[in-house]
PDB file of C-alpha atoms in Angstrom:
ATOM      1  CA  MET E 165       3.182 135.486 -34.721  1.00  0.00           C
ATOM      2  CA  ARG E 166       4.098 134.896 -31.088  1.00  0.00           C
ATOM      3  CA  VAL E 167       6.960 132.905 -29.580  1.00  0.00           C
ATOM      4  CA  VAL E 168       5.864 129.661 -27.914  1.00  0.00           C
ATOM      5  CA  ASN E 169       7.278 128.932 -24.460  1.00  0.00           C
ATOM      6  CA  PRO E 170       8.879 125.455 -24.212  1.00  0.00           C
ATOM      7  CA  LYS E 171       7.278 124.981 -20.790  1.00  0.00           C
ATOM      8  CA  ASP E 172       3.971 124.597 -22.601  1.00  0.00           C
ATOM      9  CA  TYR E 173       5.068 121.641 -24.743  1.00  0.00           C
ATOM     10  CA  TYR E 174       7.719 120.059 -22.523  1.00  0.00           C
ATOM     11  CA  HIS E 175       6.714 116.405 -22.246  1.00  0.00           C
ATOM     12  CA  PRO E 176       6.101 115.290 -18.633  1.00  0.00           C
ATOM     13  CA  GLN E 177       8.140 112.129 -19.194  1.00  0.00           C
ATOM     14  CA  ASP E 178      11.059 114.299 -20.309  1.00  0.00           C
ATOM     15  CA  ARG E 179      10.976 116.312 -17.094  1.00  0.00           C
ATOM     16  CA  LYS E 180      10.544 113.206 -14.924  1.00  0.00           C
ATOM     17  CA  ALA E 181      13.358 111.277 -16.627  1.00  0.00           C
ATOM     18  CA  LEU E 182      15.744 114.214 -16.244  1.00  0.00           C
ATOM     19  CA  ARG E 183      15.020 114.477 -12.522  1.00  0.00           C
ATOM     20  CA  GLU E 184      15.591 110.746 -12.118  1.00  0.00           C
ATOM     21  CA  LEU E 185      18.861 110.938 -14.063  1.00  0.00           C
ATOM     22  CA  GLN E 186      20.155 113.794 -11.925  1.00  0.00           C
ATOM     23  CA  GLN E 187      19.301 111.920  -8.717  1.00  0.00           C
ATOM     24  CA  ILE E 188      21.191 108.730  -9.585  1.00  0.00           C
ATOM     25  CA  PRO E 189      24.305 108.306  -7.410  1.00  0.00           C
ATOM     26  CA  GLY E 190      27.378 109.147  -9.438  1.00  0.00           C
ATOM     27  CA  PHE E 191      25.685 111.532 -11.874  1.00  0.00           C
ATOM     28  CA  SER E 192      27.357 114.635 -10.434  1.00  0.00           C
ATOM     29  CA  ALA E 193      30.766 112.935 -10.650  1.00  0.00           C
ATOM     30  CA  VAL E 194      30.152 112.042 -14.301  1.00  0.00           C
ATOM     31  CA  LEU E 195      29.025 115.601 -15.041  1.00  0.00           C
ATOM     32  CA  LYS E 196      32.133 117.076 -13.411  1.00  0.00           C
ATOM     33  CA  ALA E 197      34.418 114.670 -15.276  1.00  0.00           C
ATOM     34  CA  PHE E 198      32.711 115.443 -18.573  1.00  0.00           C
ATOM     35  CA  MET E 199      32.886 119.215 -18.105  1.00  0.00           C
ATOM     36  CA  LYS E 200      36.581 118.910 -17.282  1.00  0.00           C
ATOM     37  CA  ALA E 201      37.300 116.915 -20.451  1.00  0.00           C
ATOM     38  CA  PHE E 202      34.754 118.538 -22.783  1.00  0.00           C
ATOM     39  CA  SER E 203      35.885 121.208 -25.215  1.00  0.00           C
ATOM     40  CA  GLU E 204      33.509 123.006 -27.550  1.00  0.00           C
ATOM     41  CA  ASN E 205      36.527 124.017 -29.593  1.00  0.00           C
ATOM     42  CA  MET E 206      36.941 120.387 -30.613  1.00  0.00           C
ATOM     43  CA  ILE E 207      33.349 120.186 -31.878  1.00  0.00           C
ATOM     44  CA  GLN E 208      33.550 123.552 -33.602  1.00  0.00           C
ATOM     45  CA  GLY E 209      36.846 122.614 -35.230  1.00  0.00           C
ATOM     46  CA  MET E 210      35.400 119.349 -36.539  1.00  0.00           C
ATOM     47  CA  ASN E 211      32.374 121.200 -37.878  1.00  0.00           C
ATOM     48  CA  MET E 212      34.426 123.794 -39.735  1.00  0.00           C
ATOM     49  CA  SER E 213      37.015 121.348 -41.049  1.00  0.00           C
ATOM     50  CA  ASN E 214      34.871 118.406 -42.104  1.00  0.00           C
ATOM     51  CA  LYS E 215      31.405 119.774 -42.943  1.00  0.00           C
ATOM     52  CA  VAL E 216      29.829 122.484 -45.091  1.00  0.00           C
ATOM     53  CA  ARG E 217      28.446 125.446 -43.169  1.00  0.00           C
ATOM     54  CA  ILE E 218      24.969 126.394 -44.377  1.00  0.00           C
ATOM     55  CA  THR E 219      24.315 130.148 -44.495  1.00  0.00           C
ATOM     56  CA  ASP E 220      22.283 132.690 -46.435  1.00  0.00           C
ATOM     57  CA  ARG E 221      25.098 132.605 -49.011  1.00  0.00           C
ATOM     58  CA  GLN E 222      26.017 128.908 -48.860  1.00  0.00           C
ATOM     59  CA  LEU E 223      23.161 126.558 -49.797  1.00  0.00           C
ATOM     60  CA  PRO E 224      20.610 129.320 -49.121  1.00  0.00           C
ATOM     61  CA  GLU E 225      17.712 127.052 -50.122  1.00  0.00           C
ATOM     62  CA  LEU E 226      18.473 124.999 -47.000  1.00  0.00           C
ATOM     63  CA  TYR E 227      19.336 127.938 -44.764  1.00  0.00           C
ATOM     64  CA  ARG E 228      16.014 129.713 -45.341  1.00  0.00           C
ATOM     65  CA  LEU E 229      14.215 126.871 -43.539  1.00  0.00           C
ATOM     66  CA  LEU E 230      15.951 127.695 -40.256  1.00  0.00           C
ATOM     67  CA  PRO E 231      15.145 131.336 -39.260  1.00  0.00           C
ATOM     68  CA  PRO E 232      11.323 130.996 -39.121  1.00  0.00           C
ATOM     69  CA  LEU E 233      11.662 127.967 -36.838  1.00  0.00           C
ATOM     70  CA  CYS E 234      14.022 129.820 -34.518  1.00  0.00           C
ATOM     71  CA  GLU E 235      11.586 132.721 -34.411  1.00  0.00           C
ATOM     72  CA  THR E 236       8.634 130.484 -33.518  1.00  0.00           C
ATOM     73  CA  LEU E 237      10.527 128.696 -30.742  1.00  0.00           C
ATOM     74  CA  GLY E 238      12.271 131.819 -29.454  1.00  0.00           C
ATOM     75  CA  ILE E 239      15.882 130.712 -29.878  1.00  0.00           C
ATOM     76  CA  ALA E 240      18.995 132.303 -31.329  1.00  0.00           C
ATOM     77  CA  GLU E 241      20.025 130.863 -34.672  1.00  0.00           C
ATOM     78  CA  PRO E 242      22.492 128.007 -34.191  1.00  0.00           C
ATOM     79  CA  GLU E 243      25.307 127.269 -36.579  1.00  0.00           C
ATOM     80  CA  PHE E 244      24.016 125.031 -39.362  1.00  0.00           C
ATOM     81  CA  TYR E 245      26.065 122.348 -41.123  1.00  0.00           C
ATOM     82  CA  LEU E 246      25.804 119.706 -43.832  1.00  0.00           C
ATOM     83  CA  GLU E 247      27.657 116.439 -43.288  1.00  0.00           C
ATOM     84  CA  LEU E 248      28.536 113.788 -45.845  1.00  0.00           C
ATOM     85  CA  ASN E 249      26.782 110.704 -44.501  1.00  0.00           C
ATOM     86  CA  PRO E 250      24.437 108.367 -46.397  1.00  0.00           C
ATOM     87  CA  VAL E 251      22.476 107.683 -43.192  1.00  0.00           C
ATOM     88  CA  ALA E 252      19.501 110.030 -42.828  1.00  0.00           C
ATOM     89  CA  ASN E 253      20.146 111.884 -39.591  1.00  0.00           C
ATOM     90  CA  ALA E 254      20.206 115.256 -37.864  1.00  0.00           C
ATOM     91  CA  TYR E 255      21.739 116.151 -34.527  1.00  0.00           C
ATOM     92  CA  THR E 256      22.460 119.124 -32.299  1.00  0.00           C
ATOM     93  CA  MET E 257      25.583 119.588 -30.181  1.00  0.00           C
ATOM     94  CA  GLY E 258      27.355 122.206 -28.092  1.00  0.00           C
ATOM     95  CA  ASP E 259      26.683 124.424 -25.115  1.00  0.00           C
ATOM     96  CA  SER E 260      27.473 128.103 -25.646  1.00  0.00           C
ATOM     97  CA  ILE E 261      28.178 127.482 -29.347  1.00  0.00           C
ATOM     98  CA  ILE E 262      25.330 125.289 -30.574  1.00  0.00           C
ATOM     99  CA  SER E 263      25.225 123.678 -33.994  1.00  0.00           C
ATOM    100  CA  ILE E 264      22.674 121.664 -35.932  1.00  0.00           C
ATOM    101  CA  THR E 265      23.993 119.154 -38.449  1.00  0.00           C
ATOM    102  CA  VAL E 266      21.960 117.484 -41.183  1.00  0.00           C
ATOM    103  CA  THR E 267      23.357 114.652 -43.259  1.00  0.00           C
ATOM    104  CA  SER E 268      23.406 114.324 -47.025  1.00  0.00           C
ATOM    105  CA  GLY E 269      21.324 111.170 -46.632  1.00  0.00           C
ATOM    106  CA  LEU E 270      18.599 113.169 -44.887  1.00  0.00           C
ATOM    107  CA  ILE E 271      18.573 115.860 -47.593  1.00  0.00           C
ATOM    108  CA  GLU E 272      18.258 113.256 -50.334  1.00  0.00           C
ATOM    109  CA  LEU E 273      15.514 111.313 -48.555  1.00  0.00           C
ATOM    110  CA  MET E 274      13.124 114.101 -47.569  1.00  0.00           C
ATOM    111  CA  ASP E 275      11.158 116.800 -49.306  1.00  0.00           C
ATOM    112  CA  GLU E 276      11.296 120.390 -48.086  1.00  0.00           C
ATOM    113  CA  LYS E 277       8.355 120.119 -45.700  1.00  0.00           C
ATOM    114  CA  GLN E 278       9.647 116.940 -44.093  1.00  0.00           C
ATOM    115  CA  LEU E 279      13.137 118.399 -43.783  1.00  0.00           C
ATOM    116  CA  THR E 280      11.654 121.485 -42.127  1.00  0.00           C
ATOM    117  CA  ALA E 281       9.968 119.266 -39.537  1.00  0.00           C
ATOM    118  CA  VAL E 282      13.286 117.563 -38.757  1.00  0.00           C
ATOM    119  CA  ILE E 283      15.082 120.892 -38.342  1.00  0.00           C
ATOM    120  CA  ALA E 284      12.211 122.107 -36.142  1.00  0.00           C
ATOM    121  CA  HIS E 285      12.693 119.021 -33.975  1.00  0.00           C
ATOM    122  CA  GLU E 286      16.376 119.887 -33.563  1.00  0.00           C
ATOM    123  CA  CYS E 287      15.484 123.482 -32.715  1.00  0.00           C
ATOM    124  CA  GLY E 288      13.195 122.017 -30.065  1.00  0.00           C
ATOM    125  CA  HIS E 289      16.235 120.501 -28.357  1.00  0.00           C
ATOM    126  CA  ILE E 290      17.744 123.973 -28.135  1.00  0.00           C
ATOM    127  CA  ALA E 291      14.534 125.561 -26.840  1.00  0.00           C
ATOM    128  CA  CYS E 292      14.130 122.831 -24.200  1.00  0.00           C
ATOM    129  CA  ARG E 293      17.780 123.199 -23.129  1.00  0.00           C
ATOM    130  CA  HIS E 294      18.603 119.589 -23.919  1.00  0.00           C
ATOM    131  CA  VAL E 295      21.772 120.248 -25.849  1.00  0.00           C
ATOM    132  CA  LEU E 296      24.472 120.131 -23.163  1.00  0.00           C
ATOM    133  CA  TYR E 297      23.173 116.887 -21.658  1.00  0.00           C
ATOM    134  CA  HIS E 298      22.635 115.404 -25.123  1.00  0.00           C
ATOM    135  CA  THR E 299      26.206 116.274 -26.037  1.00  0.00           C
ATOM    136  CA  MET E 300      27.339 114.783 -22.752  1.00  0.00           C
ATOM    137  CA  ALA E 301      25.338 111.604 -23.384  1.00  0.00           C
ATOM    138  CA  ASP E 302      26.637 111.230 -26.944  1.00  0.00           C
ATOM    139  CA  VAL E 303      30.251 111.672 -25.874  1.00  0.00           C
ATOM    140  CA  VAL E 304      30.094 109.680 -22.650  1.00  0.00           C
ATOM    141  CA  LEU E 305      27.974 106.795 -23.936  1.00  0.00           C
ATOM    142  CA  GLY E 306      30.082 106.616 -27.070  1.00  0.00           C
ATOM    143  CA  ALA E 307      33.497 106.601 -25.409  1.00  0.00           C
ATOM    144  CA  GLY E 308      32.650 105.802 -21.779  1.00  0.00           C
ATOM    145  CA  SER E 309      35.586 105.486 -19.424  1.00  0.00           C
ATOM    146  CA  ALA E 310      38.017 106.682 -22.105  1.00  0.00           C
ATOM    147  CA  VAL E 311      36.510 110.166 -21.683  1.00  0.00           C
ATOM    148  CA  LEU E 312      35.841 110.008 -17.960  1.00  0.00           C
ATOM    149  CA  GLY E 313      39.180 108.524 -16.999  1.00  0.00           C
ATOM    150  CA  GLY E 314      37.724 105.906 -14.679  1.00  0.00           C
ATOM    151  CA  ASN E 315      34.779 103.653 -13.941  1.00  0.00           C
ATOM    152  CA  LEU E 316      32.294 106.419 -13.197  1.00  0.00           C
ATOM    153  CA  LEU E 317      29.766 105.391 -15.841  1.00  0.00           C
ATOM    154  CA  THR E 318      27.772 102.640 -14.135  1.00  0.00           C
ATOM    155  CA  ALA E 319      25.220 100.481 -15.935  1.00  0.00           C
ATOM    156  CA  GLY E 320      22.443 102.309 -14.094  1.00  0.00           C
ATOM    157  CA  LEU E 321      23.681 105.680 -15.303  1.00  0.00           C
ATOM    158  CA  GLN E 322      23.973 104.433 -18.868  1.00  0.00           C
ATOM    159  CA  LEU E 323      20.371 103.194 -18.874  1.00  0.00           C
ATOM    160  CA  ALA E 324      19.176 106.429 -17.252  1.00  0.00           C
ATOM    161  CA  PHE E 325      20.938 108.494 -19.923  1.00  0.00           C
ATOM    162  CA  PHE E 326      19.334 106.455 -22.692  1.00  0.00           C
ATOM    163  CA  HIS E 327      15.924 106.702 -21.006  1.00  0.00           C
ATOM    164  CA  TRP E 328      16.139 110.483 -20.700  1.00  0.00           C
ATOM    165  CA  GLN E 329      17.306 110.835 -24.299  1.00  0.00           C
ATOM    166  CA  ARG E 330      14.275 108.871 -25.480  1.00  0.00           C
ATOM    167  CA  CYS E 331      11.896 110.966 -23.377  1.00  0.00           C
ATOM    168  CA  SER E 332      13.470 114.222 -24.555  1.00  0.00           C
ATOM    169  CA  GLU E 333      12.675 113.303 -28.161  1.00  0.00           C
ATOM    170  CA  LEU E 334       8.961 113.431 -27.320  1.00  0.00           C
ATOM    171  CA  SER E 335       9.212 117.091 -26.294  1.00  0.00           C
ATOM    172  CA  CYS E 336      10.926 117.931 -29.567  1.00  0.00           C
ATOM    173  CA  ASP E 337       8.367 116.081 -31.666  1.00  0.00           C
ATOM    174  CA  ARG E 338       5.854 118.435 -30.050  1.00  0.00           C
ATOM    175  CA  ALA E 339       8.024 121.425 -30.940  1.00  0.00           C
ATOM    176  CA  ALA E 340       8.089 120.227 -34.547  1.00  0.00           C
ATOM    177  CA  ALA E 341       4.298 119.818 -34.558  1.00  0.00           C
ATOM    178  CA  ILE E 342       3.909 123.396 -33.309  1.00  0.00           C
ATOM    179  CA  CYS E 343       6.166 124.685 -36.083  1.00  0.00           C
ATOM    180  CA  MET E 344       4.359 122.584 -38.712  1.00  0.00           C
ATOM    181  CA  ASP E 345       0.860 123.461 -37.397  1.00  0.00           C
ATOM    182  CA  GLY E 346      -0.037 119.838 -36.749  1.00  0.00           C
ATOM    183  CA  TYR E 347       1.228 116.289 -36.399  1.00  0.00           C
ATOM    184  CA  GLU E 348       0.843 115.151 -40.014  1.00  0.00           C
ATOM    185  CA  THR E 349       4.297 116.023 -41.353  1.00  0.00           C
ATOM    186  CA  VAL E 350       5.979 114.798 -38.166  1.00  0.00           C
ATOM    187  CA  ALA E 351       4.215 111.439 -38.519  1.00  0.00           C
ATOM    188  CA  GLU E 352       5.175 111.306 -42.208  1.00  0.00           C
ATOM    189  CA  VAL E 353       8.818 111.726 -41.189  1.00  0.00           C
ATOM    190  CA  MET E 354       8.508 108.712 -38.863  1.00  0.00           C
ATOM    191  CA  ALA E 355       7.013 106.565 -41.627  1.00  0.00           C
ATOM    192  CA  LEU E 356       9.680 107.754 -44.046  1.00  0.00           C
ATOM    193  CA  LEU E 357      12.487 106.880 -41.634  1.00  0.00           C
ATOM    194  CA  ALA E 358      10.867 103.486 -41.062  1.00  0.00           C
ATOM    195  CA  SER E 359      10.653 102.735 -44.796  1.00  0.00           C
ATOM    196  CA  GLY E 360      13.965 104.284 -45.818  1.00  0.00           C
ATOM    197  CA  SER E 361      12.665 105.150 -49.271  1.00  0.00           C
ATOM    198  CA  ALA E 362      11.154 108.411 -50.453  1.00  0.00           C
ATOM    199  CA  GLU E 363       9.478 106.605 -53.343  1.00  0.00           C
ATOM    200  CA  LEU E 364       7.921 103.942 -51.124  1.00  0.00           C
ATOM    201  CA  ALA E 365       6.936 106.508 -48.503  1.00  0.00           C
ATOM    202  CA  LYS E 366       4.734 108.280 -51.044  1.00  0.00           C
ATOM    203  CA  ARG E 367       2.634 105.123 -51.234  1.00  0.00           C
ATOM    204  CA  ILE E 368       2.343 104.576 -47.478  1.00  0.00           C
ATOM    205  CA  ASP E 369      -1.204 104.955 -46.179  1.00  0.00           C
ATOM    206  CA  MET E 370      -0.735 107.077 -43.061  1.00  0.00           C
ATOM    207  CA  ASP E 371      -4.080 106.012 -41.590  1.00  0.00           C
ATOM    208  CA  LEU E 372      -2.935 102.394 -41.753  1.00  0.00           C
ATOM    209  CA  TYR E 373       0.439 103.352 -40.291  1.00  0.00           C
ATOM    210  CA  MET E 374      -1.287 104.991 -37.334  1.00  0.00           C
ATOM    211  CA  GLU E 375      -3.487 101.906 -36.924  1.00  0.00           C
ATOM    212  CA  GLN E 376      -0.275  99.879 -36.795  1.00  0.00           C
ATOM    213  CA  ALA E 377       0.991 102.180 -34.029  1.00  0.00           C
ATOM    214  CA  GLU E 378      -2.222 101.651 -32.064  1.00  0.00           C
ATOM    215  CA  GLU E 379      -1.898  97.882 -32.490  1.00  0.00           C
ATOM    216  CA  TYR E 380       1.636  98.063 -31.120  1.00  0.00           C
ATOM    217  CA  ARG E 381       0.411  99.986 -28.079  1.00  0.00           C
ATOM    218  CA  ASP E 382      -2.262  97.344 -27.487  1.00  0.00           C
ATOM    219  CA  PHE E 383       0.388  94.651 -27.884  1.00  0.00           C
ATOM    220  CA  MET E 384       2.562  96.379 -25.282  1.00  0.00           C
ATOM    221  CA  ASN E 385      -0.333  96.693 -22.845  1.00  0.00           C
ATOM    222  CA  ASP E 386      -1.503  93.129 -23.396  1.00  0.00           C
ATOM    223  CA  SER E 387       0.903  91.609 -20.890  1.00  0.00           C
ATOM    224  CA  GLY E 388       3.780  92.453 -18.612  1.00  0.00           C
ATOM    225  CA  TRP E 389       5.910  89.969 -20.539  1.00  0.00           C
ATOM    226  CA  ASN E 390       5.414  91.837 -23.822  1.00  0.00           C
ATOM    227  CA  LYS E 391       6.221  95.111 -22.104  1.00  0.00           C
ATOM    228  CA  MET E 392       9.402  93.682 -20.593  1.00  0.00           C
ATOM    229  CA  LEU E 393      10.588  92.237 -23.918  1.00  0.00           C
ATOM    230  CA  GLN E 394      10.049  95.558 -25.670  1.00  0.00           C
ATOM    231  CA  TYR E 395      11.890  97.389 -22.902  1.00  0.00           C
ATOM    232  CA  TYR E 396      14.894  95.117 -23.388  1.00  0.00           C
ATOM    233  CA  ALA E 397      14.787  95.866 -27.109  1.00  0.00           C
ATOM    234  CA  LEU E 398      14.690  99.606 -26.408  1.00  0.00           C
ATOM    235  CA  MET E 399      16.770 100.180 -23.287  1.00  0.00           C
ATOM    236  CA  SER E 400      20.077 100.919 -25.062  1.00  0.00           C
ATOM    237  CA  GLN E 401      18.564 103.123 -27.764  1.00  0.00           C
ATOM    238  CA  SER E 402      18.582 106.910 -27.721  1.00  0.00           C
ATOM    239  CA  HIS E 403      15.265 107.321 -29.578  1.00  0.00           C
ATOM    240  CA  PRO E 404      11.795 105.860 -29.030  1.00  0.00           C
ATOM    241  CA  PHE E 405      10.346 103.554 -31.665  1.00  0.00           C
ATOM    242  CA  LEU E 406       9.099 105.478 -34.686  1.00  0.00           C
ATOM    243  CA  SER E 407       5.446 104.442 -34.650  1.00  0.00           C
ATOM    244  CA  VAL E 408       5.262 105.217 -30.923  1.00  0.00           C
ATOM    245  CA  ARG E 409       6.457 108.751 -31.612  1.00  0.00           C
ATOM    246  CA  ALA E 410       3.961 109.192 -34.440  1.00  0.00           C
ATOM    247  CA  LEU E 411       1.053 108.097 -32.252  1.00  0.00           C
ATOM    248  CA  GLU E 412       2.224 110.159 -29.283  1.00  0.00           C
ATOM    249  CA  VAL E 413       2.434 113.405 -31.250  1.00  0.00           C
ATOM    250  CA  ARG E 414      -0.888 112.766 -33.005  1.00  0.00           C
ATOM    251  CA  GLU E 415      -2.688 112.324 -29.700  1.00  0.00           C
ATOM    252  CA  TRP E 416      -1.065 115.426 -28.224  1.00  0.00           C
ATOM    253  CA  CYS E 417      -2.115 117.489 -31.242  1.00  0.00           C
ATOM    254  CA  GLY E 418      -5.699 116.511 -30.496  1.00  0.00           C
ATOM    255  CA  SER E 419      -5.496 118.001 -27.005  1.00  0.00           C
ATOM    256  CA  ASP E 420      -6.894 121.300 -25.781  1.00  0.00           C
ATOM    257  CA  LEU E 421      -3.357 122.290 -24.839  1.00  0.00           C
ATOM    258  CA  PHE E 422      -2.165 122.075 -28.448  1.00  0.00           C
ATOM    259  CA  LYS E 423      -5.187 124.038 -29.656  1.00  0.00           C
ATOM    260  CA  SER E 424      -4.496 126.787 -27.120  1.00  0.00           C
ATOM    261  CA  ILE E 425      -0.834 126.908 -28.202  1.00  0.00           C
ATOM    262  CA  MET E 426      -1.902 127.327 -31.831  1.00  0.00           C
ATOM    263  CA  ASP E 427      -4.328 130.088 -30.876  1.00  0.00           C
ATOM    264  CA  TYR E 428      -1.585 131.839 -28.955  1.00  0.00           C
ATOM    265  CA  LYS E 429       0.978 131.371 -31.744  1.00  0.00           C
ATOM    266  CA  TYR E 430      -1.282 133.032 -34.307  1.00  0.00           C
ATOM    267  CA  GLU E 431      -2.527 135.651 -31.826  1.00  0.00           C
ATOM    268  CA  ARG E 432      -6.064 134.306 -31.797  1.00  0.00           C
ATOM    269  CA  GLY E 433      -6.064 134.356 -27.998  1.00  0.00           C
ATOM    270  CA  SER E 434      -5.009 136.977 -25.479  1.00  0.00           C
ATOM    271  CA  ARG E 435      -2.916 134.540 -23.463  1.00  0.00           C
ATOM    272  CA  LEU E 436      -1.680 131.000 -23.601  1.00  0.00           C
ATOM    273  CA  VAL E 437      -3.394 128.616 -21.213  1.00  0.00           C
ATOM    274  CA  THR E 438      -0.503 126.856 -19.551  1.00  0.00           C
ATOM    275  CA  ARG E 439      -0.410 123.359 -18.225  1.00  0.00           C
ATOM    276  CA  LYS E 440      -1.201 122.952 -14.543  1.00  0.00           C
ATOM    277  CA  GLY E 441       0.300 119.492 -14.289  1.00  0.00           C
ATOM    278  CA  LEU E 442      -0.769 115.890 -14.456  1.00  0.00           C
ATOM    279  CA  CYS E 443      -4.091 114.533 -13.296  1.00  0.00           C
ATOM    280  CA  PRO E 444      -3.625 112.346 -10.186  1.00  0.00           C
ATOM    281  CA  GLY E 445      -6.425 110.130 -11.469  1.00  0.00           C
ATOM    282  CA  CYS E 446      -5.338 109.271 -15.014  1.00  0.00           C
ATOM    283  CA  GLY E 447      -1.894 110.869 -15.351  1.00  0.00           C
ATOM    284  CA  ARG E 448      -2.807 112.944 -18.411  1.00  0.00           C
ATOM    285  CA  GLU E 449      -1.981 116.617 -18.884  1.00  0.00           C
ATOM    286  CA  THR E 450      -4.386 119.165 -17.459  1.00  0.00           C
ATOM    287  CA  MET E 451      -4.843 122.903 -17.857  1.00  0.00           C
ATOM    288  CA  GLU E 452      -4.755 125.680 -15.332  1.00  0.00           C
ATOM    289  CA  GLU E 453      -8.430 126.592 -15.400  1.00  0.00           C
ATOM    290  CA  TRP E 454      -9.805 123.038 -15.140  1.00  0.00           C
ATOM    291  CA  GLU E 455     -11.568 122.164 -11.899  1.00  0.00           C
ATOM    292  CA  PHE E 456     -12.107 118.564 -13.022  1.00  0.00           C
ATOM    293  CA  CYS E 457     -10.024 116.430 -15.375  1.00  0.00           C
ATOM    294  CA  ARG E 458     -11.783 116.322 -18.738  1.00  0.00           C
ATOM    295  CA  TYR E 459     -10.494 112.815 -19.352  1.00  0.00           C
ATOM    296  CA  CYS E 460     -11.425 110.957 -16.157  1.00  0.00           C
ATOM    297  CA  GLY E 461     -13.408 113.460 -14.063  1.00  0.00           C
ATOM    298  CA  HIS E 462     -10.949 113.570 -11.143  1.00  0.00           C
ATOM    299  CA  ARG E 463     -11.212 116.795  -9.088  1.00  0.00           C
ATOM    300  CA  LEU E 464      -8.134 118.943  -9.688  1.00  0.00           C
ATOM    301  CA  ARG E 465      -8.944 121.823  -7.346  1.00  0.00           C
ATOM    302  CA  GLY E 466     -10.661 122.023  -3.999  1.00  0.00           C
ATOM    303  CA  LYS E 467     -14.045 123.637  -3.594  1.00  0.00           C
ATOM    304  CA  GLU E 468     -14.079 127.406  -3.514  1.00  0.00           C
ATOM    305  CA  GLN E 469     -14.323 128.881  -0.042  1.00  0.00           C
ATOM    306  CA  SER E 470     -17.619 130.687   0.549  1.00  0.00           C
TER     307      SER E 470
END
């Protein structure tokens, strides 16, 4: 089985939001202030002192989920921890010493397959090199000027950080879908997090849940007013809405790009067809060999010279 390159599943909104964040006046000053104050030793000390490290000898039934995901995504194994917290959550922090933490609430809520998808999502953050900026966002947005020692964190920077965090989650949902060979388990995780009950989640009709997600998209596109209201509801959140994520990853898994990644992963193809970019006509992802966009017909390459 081959390693999948993150460039082939990196969400275009993720890349765009990161560029916009880096270009906002004051970002470099915030980054410098954070790097001056940030200490990985503090995070590592908190991990070792207040959590349970998961290894091949400690909770091996959880540890064994991690190595195959790291192999698929081509990353070194991070440190892996269990945290006492009734809220179902997982997060990744660090820079040179990276750790994934899962909470007791997450373990109790999810079955093995669903938990694997969540860990794969966190591994996606490592593969996409999100972790330093995510750590920075978590620390800075949580403590603000107390960490930076001044008024460097403007409202615009705060919103840009949140926006990039939300967009980065879309890349990692794709990473999870690659590891799980499809969107189904990833979408189940979204429905499970929305319901908060493993017992109720077993009775959720996923087709109806996806219809609900489509209805929400139509609602958003119905008017500028609806779109603005939903933006206000979302702008200070670090994650996109759950049904939006489920629909997004389902649609991506129906693309030719996902199929080519799966063929490459299982060595059914000699090479992975990489993404050329976005179609100027419809904005959707295109592939390197396309002359015309297969969604809207827009010409992607000029005519061959005779």
